[in-house]
Coordinates of C-alpha atoms in Angstrom, one line a residue:
X1 CA -166.5 67.7 143.7
X2 CA -168.0 64.6 145.3
X3 CA -169.4 66.9 148.2
X4 CA -171.0 69.1 145.6
X5 CA -172.7 66.1 144.0
X6 CA -174.0 64.9 147.2
X7 CA -175.4 68.2 148.0
X8 CA -177.2 68.3 144.6
X9 CA -178.3 64.6 144.3
X10 CA -178.1 63.3 147.8
X11 CA -176.6 60.1 148.7
X12 CA -176.4 57.9 145.6
X13 CA -174.7 54.9 147.1
X14 CA -177.8 52.8 146.5
X15 CA -177.4 53.3 142.8
X16 CA -173.9 51.7 142.7
X17 CA -174.1 48.2 141.3
X18 CA -172.8 45.5 143.6
X19 CA -169.5 44.1 143.2
X20 CA -169.1 41.1 140.8
X21 CA -169.2 37.9 142.8
X22 CA -166.6 35.4 141.6
X23 CA -168.3 31.9 140.9
X24 CA -165.7 29.8 142.7
X25 CA -166.1 31.8 146.0
X26 CA -169.8 31.8 145.7
X27 CA -170.1 28.1 145.1
X28 CA -168.1 27.2 148.3
X29 CA -170.0 29.6 150.3
X30 CA -173.6 28.8 149.1
X31 CA -173.8 25.4 147.4
X32 CA -174.7 22.4 149.6
X33 CA -174.7 18.9 148.1
X34 CA -177.4 16.5 149.4
X35 CA -176.7 12.8 150.0
X36 CA -178.6 11.7 147.2
X37 CA -176.4 13.7 144.8
X38 CA -173.0 13.5 146.2
X39 CA -171.0 10.6 147.9
X40 CA -169.6 13.3 150.1
X41 CA -172.7 15.5 151.1
X42 CA -172.3 19.0 152.6
X43 CA -170.8 22.2 151.6
X44 CA -169.4 22.2 148.0
X45 CA -165.6 22.2 147.9
X46 CA -163.9 23.0 144.5
X47 CA -160.9 20.8 143.3
X48 CA -157.8 22.8 142.3
X49 CA -158.5 22.3 138.5
X50 CA -162.1 23.5 138.8
X51 CA -161.3 26.9 140.1
X52 CA -160.2 28.5 136.9
X53 CA -163.0 27.0 135.1
X54 CA -165.3 28.9 137.4
X55 CA -163.5 32.2 137.0
X56 CA -163.8 31.9 133.2
X57 CA -167.5 31.4 133.6
X58 CA -168.1 34.6 135.4
X59 CA -165.4 36.6 133.5
X60 CA -167.1 39.3 131.5
X61 CA -164.3 39.5 129.0
X62 CA -164.8 35.8 128.1
X63 CA -167.7 35.0 125.9
X64 CA -167.3 31.3 125.6
X65 CA -166.2 28.5 127.7
X66 CA -165.5 25.0 126.4
X67 CA -164.7 21.9 128.5
X68 CA -163.4 18.7 127.1
X69 CA -164.1 16.4 130.0
X70 CA -163.8 12.9 131.3
X71 CA -166.1 11.4 133.9
X72 CA -165.4 11.8 137.5
X73 CA -164.3 15.5 137.5
X74 CA -167.6 17.1 138.7
X75 CA -168.6 19.1 135.7
X76 CA -172.4 18.4 135.9
X77 CA -172.3 19.6 139.7
X78 CA -170.3 22.6 138.6
X79 CA -172.8 23.4 135.8
X80 CA -175.6 23.2 138.3
X81 CA -173.8 25.6 140.7
X82 CA -173.2 28.0 137.8
X83 CA -177.0 27.9 137.1
X84 CA -177.7 28.8 140.8
X85 CA -175.2 31.6 140.7
X86 CA -177.0 33.2 137.6
X87 CA -180.3 32.7 139.4
X88 CA -179.0 34.4 142.6
X89 CA -176.5 37.0 141.5
X90 CA -177.0 37.7 137.8
X91 CA -180.6 37.0 136.7
X92 CA -180.9 36.3 133.1
X93 CA -182.8 34.0 130.6
X94 CA -180.8 30.7 131.1
X95 CA -181.1 27.8 128.6
X96 CA -179.7 24.4 129.3
X97 CA -179.5 22.0 126.2
X98 CA -179.0 18.3 126.7
X99 CA -179.1 15.4 124.1
X100 CA -182.6 14.0 124.8
X101 CA -185.6 14.6 126.8
X102 CA -184.8 11.7 129.3
X103 CA -181.6 13.5 130.0
X104 CA -183.4 16.7 130.7
X105 CA -185.8 15.3 133.1
X106 CA -183.2 13.2 134.9
X107 CA -181.0 16.3 135.2
X108 CA -183.8 18.5 136.7
X109 CA -185.1 15.8 139.1
X110 CA -181.9 14.1 140.2
X111 CA -179.4 16.9 140.1
X112 CA -180.6 20.5 139.8
X113 CA -183.7 20.5 142.1
X114 CA -182.1 18.5 145.0
X115 CA -179.1 20.8 145.0
X116 CA -181.2 23.9 144.7
X117 CA -183.5 22.7 147.6
X118 CA -180.4 21.9 149.8
X119 CA -178.8 25.3 149.0
X120 CA -182.0 27.4 149.5
X121 CA -182.2 28.6 145.9
X122 CA -185.8 29.2 145.1
X123 CA -187.4 28.9 141.5
X124 CA -191.0 28.4 140.8
X125 CA -193.0 26.8 137.9
X126 CA -195.4 29.3 136.7
X127 CA -194.6 29.8 133.1
X128 CA -198.0 28.9 131.8
X129 CA -197.1 26.8 128.7
X130 CA -196.4 23.2 127.7
X131 CA -192.8 23.3 128.7
X132 CA -193.7 23.8 132.4
X133 CA -192.1 20.5 133.5
X134 CA -188.8 21.6 132.1
X135 CA -189.0 25.3 132.8
X136 CA -188.7 27.5 135.9
X137 CA -189.1 31.3 136.5
X138 CA -187.3 33.3 139.0
X139 CA -186.9 37.0 139.8
X140 CA -185.5 38.7 136.9
X141 CA -185.0 35.6 134.6
X142 CA -186.0 32.1 133.7
X143 CA -184.6 28.7 133.3
X144 CA -185.5 26.3 130.5
X145 CA -184.0 22.7 130.0
X146 CA -184.5 21.6 126.3
X147 CA -183.5 18.5 124.5
X148 CA -181.3 19.0 121.3
X149 CA -183.7 16.8 119.3
X150 CA -186.5 19.4 119.7
X151 CA -185.4 22.2 117.1
X152 CA -189.0 23.6 117.1
X153 CA -188.8 24.4 120.9
X154 CA -185.2 26.1 120.4
X155 CA -186.5 28.3 117.7
X156 CA -189.0 30.0 120.2
X157 CA -186.5 30.9 122.8
X158 CA -183.9 33.6 123.4
X159 CA -181.3 33.3 126.3
X160 CA -178.3 35.2 127.5
X161 CA -176.8 32.2 129.3
X162 CA -176.5 29.1 127.3
X163 CA -175.2 25.9 128.8
X164 CA -174.8 22.9 126.6
X165 CA -173.8 19.5 128.0
X166 CA -172.7 16.4 126.1
X167 CA -172.6 17.8 122.8
X168 CA -171.0 14.8 121.2
X169 CA -174.2 12.9 122.1
X170 CA -176.3 15.2 119.9
X171 CA -177.3 14.5 116.3
X172 CA -177.8 16.8 113.4
X173 CA -181.6 17.2 112.7
X174 CA -183.2 18.2 109.4
X175 CA -182.9 21.8 110.6
X176 CA -179.2 21.6 111.1
X177 CA -176.7 21.3 114.0
X178 CA -178.4 21.7 117.4
X179 CA -175.4 23.3 118.9
X180 CA -175.4 26.0 116.3
X181 CA -179.2 26.4 116.6
X182 CA -178.8 26.8 120.3
X183 CA -176.0 29.3 120.0
X184 CA -178.2 31.5 117.6
X185 CA -180.7 31.9 120.4
X186 CA -178.2 34.1 122.2
X187 CA -177.6 36.5 119.3
X188 CA -179.7 39.4 120.7
X189 CA -177.5 39.6 123.9
X190 CA -174.3 41.6 123.7
X191 CA -173.1 40.1 127.0
X192 CA -174.0 36.5 126.2
X193 CA -172.3 33.6 127.8
X194 CA -172.0 30.2 126.1
X195 CA -170.7 27.2 128.2
X196 CA -170.2 23.9 126.5
X197 CA -169.0 20.7 127.8
X198 CA -168.7 17.1 126.7
X199 CA -167.0 13.8 126.8
X200 CA -165.6 13.3 123.2
X201 CA -166.6 10.3 121.2
X202 CA -165.2 9.9 117.7
X203 CA -162.1 11.9 116.8
X204 CA -163.0 12.9 113.3
X205 CA -166.7 14.0 114.1
X206 CA -166.3 15.3 117.6
X207 CA -168.2 18.7 118.1
X208 CA -166.4 19.3 121.5
X209 CA -162.9 18.8 120.0
X210 CA -163.8 21.1 117.2
X211 CA -164.9 23.7 119.6
X212 CA -161.8 23.3 121.9
X213 CA -159.5 23.8 118.9
X214 CA -161.0 27.3 118.4
X215 CA -160.4 28.2 121.9
X216 CA -157.2 29.2 123.7
X217 CA -156.6 25.5 124.4
X218 CA -155.7 25.3 128.1
X219 CA -154.3 22.2 129.6
X220 CA -153.7 21.4 133.4
X221 CA -150.2 20.9 134.1
X222 CA -148.7 19.7 137.4
X223 CA -145.2 20.0 138.9
X224 CA -142.8 17.0 139.2
X225 CA -141.9 16.6 142.9
X226 CA -138.4 15.6 141.6
X227 CA -137.4 18.2 139.0
X228 CA -140.2 20.8 139.5
X229 CA -141.0 21.0 135.7
X230 CA -144.8 21.4 135.0
X231 CA -146.4 18.9 132.5
X232 CA -149.8 17.7 131.6
X233 CA -150.2 14.1 132.9
X234 CA -151.0 11.9 129.9
X235 CA -151.6 8.2 129.7
X236 CA -148.3 7.6 128.1
X237 CA -146.7 8.9 131.4
X238 CA -148.4 6.2 133.5
X239 CA -146.2 3.1 133.8
X240 CA -146.4 -0.1 135.6
X241 CA -144.5 -3.4 135.8
X242 CA -145.6 -7.0 134.6
X243 CA -149.4 -6.3 134.1
X244 CA -149.4 -5.5 138.0
X245 CA -151.6 -2.4 138.5
X246 CA -150.4 -1.9 142.0
X247 CA -147.0 -0.8 140.7
X248 CA -148.6 2.2 138.7
X249 CA -146.8 5.4 138.9
X250 CA -146.3 8.6 137.0
X251 CA -143.0 8.9 135.0
X252 CA -141.8 12.5 134.5
X253 CA -141.2 13.2 130.7
X254 CA -138.3 15.5 131.7
X255 CA -136.3 13.8 134.5
X256 CA -137.7 10.2 134.0
X257 CA -138.2 9.9 137.8
X258 CA -141.1 7.6 138.8
X259 CA -143.5 9.4 141.1
X260 CA -145.6 7.3 143.4
X261 CA -149.4 8.0 143.7
X262 CA -149.1 9.4 147.2
X263 CA -147.7 12.6 145.6
X264 CA -150.8 13.1 143.4
X265 CA -152.7 15.3 145.8
X266 CA -149.8 17.7 146.2
X267 CA -149.0 17.7 142.5
X268 CA -152.7 18.5 141.7
X269 CA -153.0 21.1 144.4
X270 CA -150.1 23.0 142.9
X271 CA -151.2 22.6 139.2
X272 CA -152.0 25.5 136.8
X273 CA -153.7 25.8 133.6
X274 CA -151.6 26.8 130.6
X275 CA -153.1 28.2 127.4
X276 CA -151.5 26.9 124.2
X277 CA -153.2 29.6 122.2
X278 CA -153.1 32.6 124.5
X279 CA -153.7 35.1 121.7
X280 CA -157.4 34.0 121.7
X281 CA -158.9 36.2 124.3
X282 CA -162.7 35.6 124.5
X283 CA -162.9 31.8 124.2
X284 CA -161.5 29.8 127.2
X285 CA -161.1 26.1 126.4
X286 CA -160.3 23.4 128.9
X287 CA -159.0 19.8 128.4
X288 CA -159.1 17.5 131.4
X289 CA -158.5 13.8 132.0
X290 CA -159.3 11.5 135.0
X291 CA -155.7 11.1 135.7
X292 CA -155.7 14.3 137.8
X293 CA -159.0 13.6 139.5
X294 CA -158.7 13.2 143.2
X295 CA -161.5 10.8 143.8
X296 CA -160.6 7.4 145.4
X297 CA -161.5 5.4 142.4
X298 CA -159.3 7.4 140.0
X299 CA -156.1 6.3 141.8
X300 CA -153.6 5.4 139.0
X301 CA -153.6 1.8 139.9
X302 CA -157.4 1.6 139.5
X303 CA -157.3 3.2 136.1
X304 CA -154.4 0.8 134.9
X305 CA -156.6 -2.1 136.1
X306 CA -159.5 -0.7 134.0
X307 CA -157.2 -0.4 131.1
X308 CA -155.9 -3.9 131.4
X309 CA -159.6 -5.2 131.3
X310 CA -160.6 -3.1 128.5
X311 CA -157.7 -3.2 126.0
X312 CA -158.8 -6.6 124.5
X313 CA -162.4 -5.4 123.7
X314 CA -162.6 -2.4 121.3
X315 CA -165.9 -1.3 122.7
X316 CA -164.5 -1.2 126.4
X317 CA -161.3 0.4 125.1
X318 CA -163.2 3.2 123.4
X319 CA -165.2 3.8 126.6
X320 CA -161.9 4.0 128.5
X321 CA -160.4 6.5 126.0
X322 CA -163.6 8.5 125.8
X323 CA -164.5 8.7 129.5
X324 CA -161.3 8.4 131.3
X325 CA -158.8 10.0 129.0
X326 CA -161.3 12.5 127.4
X327 CA -159.9 11.7 124.0
X328 CA -161.7 10.9 120.8
X329 CA -161.8 7.4 119.4
X330 CA -160.0 7.3 116.0
X331 CA -162.0 4.2 114.9
X332 CA -161.2 2.4 111.8
X333 CA -162.2 3.7 108.3
X334 CA -160.1 1.8 105.9
X335 CA -161.3 -1.1 103.9
X336 CA -160.6 -4.6 105.2
X337 CA -158.2 -6.9 103.5
X338 CA -160.4 -9.9 102.5
X339 CA -157.4 -12.3 102.2
X340 CA -155.9 -11.0 105.5
X341 CA -159.1 -11.9 107.4
X342 CA -158.5 -15.6 106.4
X343 CA -155.3 -15.6 108.5
X344 CA -157.5 -16.3 111.5
X345 CA -159.1 -19.5 110.1
X346 CA -158.9 -22.6 112.3
X347 CA -159.9 -26.2 112.3
X348 CA -163.2 -25.9 114.2
X349 CA -166.9 -25.6 113.6
X350 CA -170.2 -26.0 115.6
X351 CA -169.7 -29.7 115.5
X352 CA -166.2 -29.5 116.7
X353 CA -165.8 -26.3 118.6
X354 CA -162.8 -25.2 120.7
X355 CA -162.9 -26.3 124.4
X356 CA -162.7 -22.8 125.7
X357 CA -166.1 -21.8 124.2
X358 CA -168.5 -21.0 127.1
X359 CA -171.7 -19.7 125.3
X360 CA -173.0 -19.1 121.9
X361 CA -175.0 -16.1 120.2
X362 CA -176.4 -16.0 116.8
X363 CA -177.5 -13.1 114.3
X364 CA -180.2 -13.8 111.7
X365 CA -180.6 -11.6 108.8
X366 CA -184.1 -11.8 107.0
X367 CA -184.1 -11.7 103.1
X368 CA -187.1 -12.1 100.9
X369 CA -186.4 -15.6 100.1
X370 CA -184.3 -16.9 102.9
X371 CA -182.9 -16.4 106.5
X372 CA -179.1 -16.1 106.9
X373 CA -177.8 -17.4 110.3
X374 CA -174.4 -16.8 111.7
X375 CA -173.4 -18.4 115.0
X376 CA -170.4 -17.3 117.1
X377 CA -168.8 -18.6 120.3
X378 CA -167.4 -16.7 123.2
X379 CA -164.6 -17.7 125.5
X380 CA -163.6 -16.3 128.9
X381 CA -161.2 -13.8 127.3
X382 CA -164.1 -12.7 125.0
X383 CA -162.2 -14.0 121.9
X384 CA -164.8 -14.4 119.2
X385 CA -165.1 -17.8 117.3
X386 CA -167.1 -17.7 114.1
X387 CA -168.4 -21.2 114.1
X388 CA -171.1 -21.5 111.5
X389 CA -172.9 -19.8 108.7
X390 CA -176.0 -21.4 107.1
X391 CA -178.9 -20.4 104.9
X392 CA -182.6 -21.4 105.6
X393 CA -184.3 -21.1 102.3
X394 CA -188.1 -20.2 102.3
X395 CA -190.4 -17.3 102.3
X396 CA -190.3 -15.5 105.6
X397 CA -194.1 -15.0 105.3
X398 CA -194.5 -18.8 105.6
X399 CA -194.8 -20.6 108.8
X400 CA -192.5 -23.5 107.7
X401 CA -189.6 -21.0 107.2
X402 CA -189.8 -20.0 110.9
X403 CA -190.4 -23.6 112.0
X404 CA -187.0 -24.5 110.4
X405 CA -185.3 -21.5 112.2
X406 CA -186.9 -22.5 115.6
X407 CA -185.6 -26.0 115.3
X408 CA -182.2 -24.6 114.7
X409 CA -182.3 -22.4 117.7
X410 CA -183.5 -25.1 120.0
X411 CA -180.6 -27.4 118.9
X412 CA -177.8 -28.6 121.3
X413 CA -174.4 -29.3 120.3
X414 CA -171.8 -31.6 121.8
X415 CA -169.2 -29.6 123.8
X416 CA -165.5 -30.9 123.9
X417 CA -165.7 -30.7 127.7
X418 CA -168.4 -33.4 127.7
X419 CA -171.6 -31.6 128.0
X420 CA -173.9 -29.9 125.7
X421 CA -174.2 -26.2 124.6
X422 CA -177.0 -24.3 123.0
X423 CA -177.7 -20.7 122.0
X424 CA -177.6 -18.2 124.7
X425 CA -179.1 -15.3 122.8
X426 CA -180.3 -14.6 119.2
X427 CA -180.9 -11.3 117.3
X428 CA -183.5 -11.4 114.3
X429 CA -183.5 -8.4 112.1
X430 CA -186.9 -6.7 111.8
X431 CA -185.9 -3.6 110.1
X432 CA -186.7 -4.3 106.4
X433 CA -190.4 -3.1 106.7
X434 CA -191.4 -6.1 104.5
X435 CA -191.3 -8.8 107.2
X436 CA -191.4 -7.0 110.5
X437 CA -194.7 -8.4 111.7
X438 CA -193.4 -11.9 111.1
X439 CA -190.2 -11.3 113.0
X440 CA -192.0 -9.7 115.9
X441 CA -194.6 -12.5 116.0
X442 CA -191.8 -15.1 116.0
X443 CA -189.6 -13.3 118.7
X444 CA -192.2 -12.2 121.2
X445 CA -193.2 -15.6 122.7
X446 CA -189.5 -16.5 122.7
X447 CA -188.2 -13.6 124.7
X448 CA -187.6 -15.9 127.6
X449 CA -185.1 -17.8 125.5
X450 CA -183.5 -14.5 124.6
X451 CA -184.6 -14.5 121.1
X452 CA -184.9 -10.7 120.3
X453 CA -186.4 -8.8 117.5
X454 CA -184.0 -6.1 116.5
X455 CA -183.7 -3.0 114.5
X456 CA -180.5 -0.9 113.7
X457 CA -180.3 2.8 114.1
X458 CA -177.5 5.1 113.2
X459 CA -175.8 7.8 115.4
X460 CA -174.3 7.8 118.8
X461 CA -176.3 5.1 120.7
X462 CA -175.6 2.2 123.1
X463 CA -175.0 -1.1 121.6
X464 CA -178.6 -2.5 122.4
X465 CA -181.5 -0.9 124.2
X466 CA -185.0 -2.1 124.8
X467 CA -187.9 -0.4 123.0
X468 CA -191.5 -1.1 121.8
X469 CA -192.8 -1.7 118.3
X470 CA -195.9 0.3 117.1
X471 CA -197.9 -3.0 117.8
X472 CA -196.7 -3.0 121.4
X473 CA -194.3 -6.0 121.0
X474 CA -190.8 -5.8 122.4
X475 CA -188.1 -4.5 120.1
X476 CA -184.5 -3.9 120.7
X477 CA -182.7 -1.0 118.9
X478 CA -179.1 -1.5 118.0
X479 CA -176.4 1.3 117.7
X480 CA -175.0 -0.1 114.5
X481 CA -172.4 2.7 114.0
X482 CA -170.6 1.8 117.2
X483 CA -171.0 -1.9 116.8
X484 CA -169.5 -1.8 113.2
X485 CA -166.6 0.4 114.4
X486 CA -165.9 -2.2 117.2
X487 CA -166.1 -5.1 114.8
X488 CA -163.7 -3.4 112.4
X489 CA -161.3 -2.8 115.3
X490 CA -161.5 -6.4 116.4
X491 CA -160.8 -7.6 112.7
X492 CA -157.6 -5.4 112.7
X493 CA -156.6 -6.8 116.0
X494 CA -154.7 -10.1 115.5
X495 CA -156.2 -13.1 117.3
X496 CA -159.4 -11.1 118.5
X497 CA -161.6 -13.0 116.0
X498 CA -161.1 -16.5 114.6
X499 CA -163.0 -18.1 111.8
X500 CA -164.1 -21.7 111.2
X501 CA -162.5 -23.4 108.1
X502 CA -166.1 -24.4 107.2
X503 CA -167.1 -20.8 106.3
X504 CA -167.8 -20.0 102.5
X505 CA -165.5 -17.6 100.7
X506 CA -168.4 -15.1 100.4
X507 CA -168.6 -14.9 104.2
X508 CA -165.2 -12.7 104.1
X509 CA -166.2 -10.7 101.2
X510 CA -169.6 -9.7 102.9
X511 CA -167.8 -9.2 106.2
X512 CA -165.6 -6.6 104.4
X513 CA -168.5 -5.0 102.4
X514 CA -168.5 -1.7 104.3
X515 CA -166.3 1.1 105.2
X516 CA -166.5 4.2 107.6
X517 CA -166.9 7.3 105.6
X518 CA -167.1 11.0 106.8
X519 CA -169.4 13.3 105.0
X520 CA -170.4 16.9 105.7
X521 CA -174.0 17.7 106.4
X522 CA -174.8 21.4 106.5
X523 CA -171.2 21.9 107.3
X524 CA -171.0 19.4 110.2
X525 CA -168.9 16.2 109.7
X526 CA -171.0 13.1 109.9
X527 CA -169.5 9.6 109.9
X528 CA -171.4 6.8 108.4
X529 CA -170.9 3.3 107.1
X530 CA -171.2 2.9 103.4
X531 CA -171.4 -0.1 101.2
X532 CA -168.4 -0.8 99.0
X533 CA -169.7 -1.2 95.4
X534 CA -172.6 -3.6 95.2
X535 CA -171.2 -6.2 97.5
X536 CA -173.9 -8.0 99.7
X537 CA -173.5 -7.6 103.4
X538 CA -175.6 -10.3 105.0
X539 CA -172.6 -11.8 106.9
X540 CA -171.6 -8.4 108.3
X541 CA -175.2 -7.8 109.4
X542 CA -175.4 -11.2 111.2
X543 CA -172.1 -10.7 112.9
X544 CA -173.3 -7.4 114.2
X545 CA -176.5 -8.8 115.4
X546 CA -174.8 -11.7 117.2
X547 CA -172.3 -9.3 119.0
X548 CA -175.1 -7.0 120.0
X549 CA -177.2 -9.6 121.8
X550 CA -174.1 -10.8 123.6
X551 CA -174.7 -7.7 125.9
X552 CA -177.9 -9.4 127.0
X553 CA -176.1 -12.6 128.2
X554 CA -175.1 -12.8 131.8
X555 CA -172.9 -15.9 132.1
X556 CA -170.9 -16.9 135.2
X557 CA -167.7 -18.4 133.5
X558 CA -166.9 -20.7 136.5
X559 CA -170.4 -22.1 136.7
X560 CA -170.8 -22.5 133.0
X561 CA -167.5 -24.3 132.7
X562 CA -168.7 -26.7 135.5
X563 CA -171.9 -27.3 133.6
X564 CA -170.2 -27.9 130.2
X565 CA -168.2 -30.6 131.8
X566 CA -171.3 -32.5 132.9
X567 CA -172.7 -35.0 130.2
X568 CA -176.2 -34.2 131.2
X569 CA -177.9 -31.0 131.9
X570 CA -178.6 -30.3 135.5
X571 CA -182.1 -31.5 136.6
X572 CA -184.4 -28.9 138.1
X573 CA -184.9 -29.1 141.8
X574 CA -188.1 -30.8 143.1
X575 CA -190.6 -28.3 144.2
X576 CA -192.4 -29.1 147.5
X577 CA -196.0 -27.8 147.6
X578 CA -197.6 -27.2 151.0
X579 CA -201.2 -27.6 150.9
X580 CA -203.7 -25.7 153.1
X581 CA -206.3 -27.8 154.9
X582 CA -208.4 -24.7 155.3
X583 CA -208.5 -24.1 151.5
X584 CA -209.4 -27.9 151.1
X585 CA -212.1 -27.5 153.7
X586 CA -213.5 -24.4 152.0
X587 CA -213.9 -26.6 148.9
X588 CA -213.1 -26.3 145.2
X589 CA -209.3 -25.8 145.1
X590 CA -208.5 -29.4 144.1
X591 CA -211.8 -29.9 142.4
X592 CA -211.4 -26.9 140.0
X593 CA -207.7 -27.0 139.3
X594 CA -206.7 -30.6 139.9
X595 CA -204.5 -32.2 142.7
X596 CA -201.6 -29.8 142.5

């Protein structure tokens, strides 16, 4: 029969489609990592746990791939290699969605283009529209990199290959969930592929954890060198002795044998992915943590050391849980016990502060008829001491009110060690829209003293970031949701925050004036902080501002301790000025500007 077909139609071998190329094999044969991208430049070498992820990406029976990821497991590089695979072997419209435009430009310039150039993958820029900087065309397809905050640009696109990175950093817009909007752009393709990855943030609102729960839920399991039973390495399996990270090891949950780190490479090399919901056939979900990473700086003793440093600070602890363990932060949503807060009251104040205080920060809340100021002290262990709360009465539109605040901010207090201490940084609220100009005008000339005009913003943001106001003055944006979550965690941690016995009773009521509340916006869970009843919240706001600006302090504890033991501030070193006889001969230098 085959001979007869050849007689009629000739040799049709050219019409036979090429064999499907597995992504894992193609990456190791074709992708080169340049020195500017990788600490180990050269040919890309997959880690054992990456191989099955690659196979799922190119498996035609799998429509969706979801990865709950930590840092230090190479997902972004894997994503870039997958883009290169589709460009070279399966040309299609490819869409990459990242949280903000800065992320898109950074990914294109710092990751994708250098790897493509080093690997000989060619794409051009001739798309003839305004998205040219973030769009490329190649034979048979195109690549666009779009920020999730641009739903209008998403509406205009269709794609067969959709790659979404850091979905937990994306916010729901007026047009809905950007993840859902992106997925809708693949509807016209029967053979679409949706690849999604992210480090989880908050447990109750995590988009990546919701997606993973709808997948086949694969976990990476490694064999115990002692009993041979396979288990997923979890943080509870890492043990150490007497706060000594060098003793860190893996304790098998089956045989209880303690396994030294030297066996980690062999364990991971022989590891396998196991699906917890194998009945789901078209959605592969992977959950990784950094405990199986083979990078030098993910040794178990290094991770234990990071944990011991982070566990006293909820913000650092959340970062560890999110980025190392790839788990969502549970946060604190219950109302605070006002009377319980007073258990941390001590006999100290600004005039009689604890000897361990190294530096002070303050938060200023601006009201229509007054300024509320809360001052807190920080010690070497980052224990917070709320030292003072006071009110400056006056109209914020009057210069006298700001003069009184400036006098307070310039004040020095006697330190128990013998020296004097002043404010290291101050945050002044400019977000009410009524006194914004007055706050900006006050703070701008005092930036050198770290007096910052601040404005709170909701959503997943860093604690404090520099920006510009509409008038061009410096403005700092606060991620209030994260700051309030960290404050609530500290308030629920015994000994983390102590309060002066000089604080008024209203301070504690205002501190407990909000709680974390989850609502659903267009079907997507959104966490926010809501006011409890009609309780004022000035003290809470001041605390948040004072904690945020602490991120702008850079205090050397040893040097500061030495300075605080001195009864006098260090005198500035005398400056020796060398004069030029040539300038003097040419005339005018001393005559015009004085004898400098």
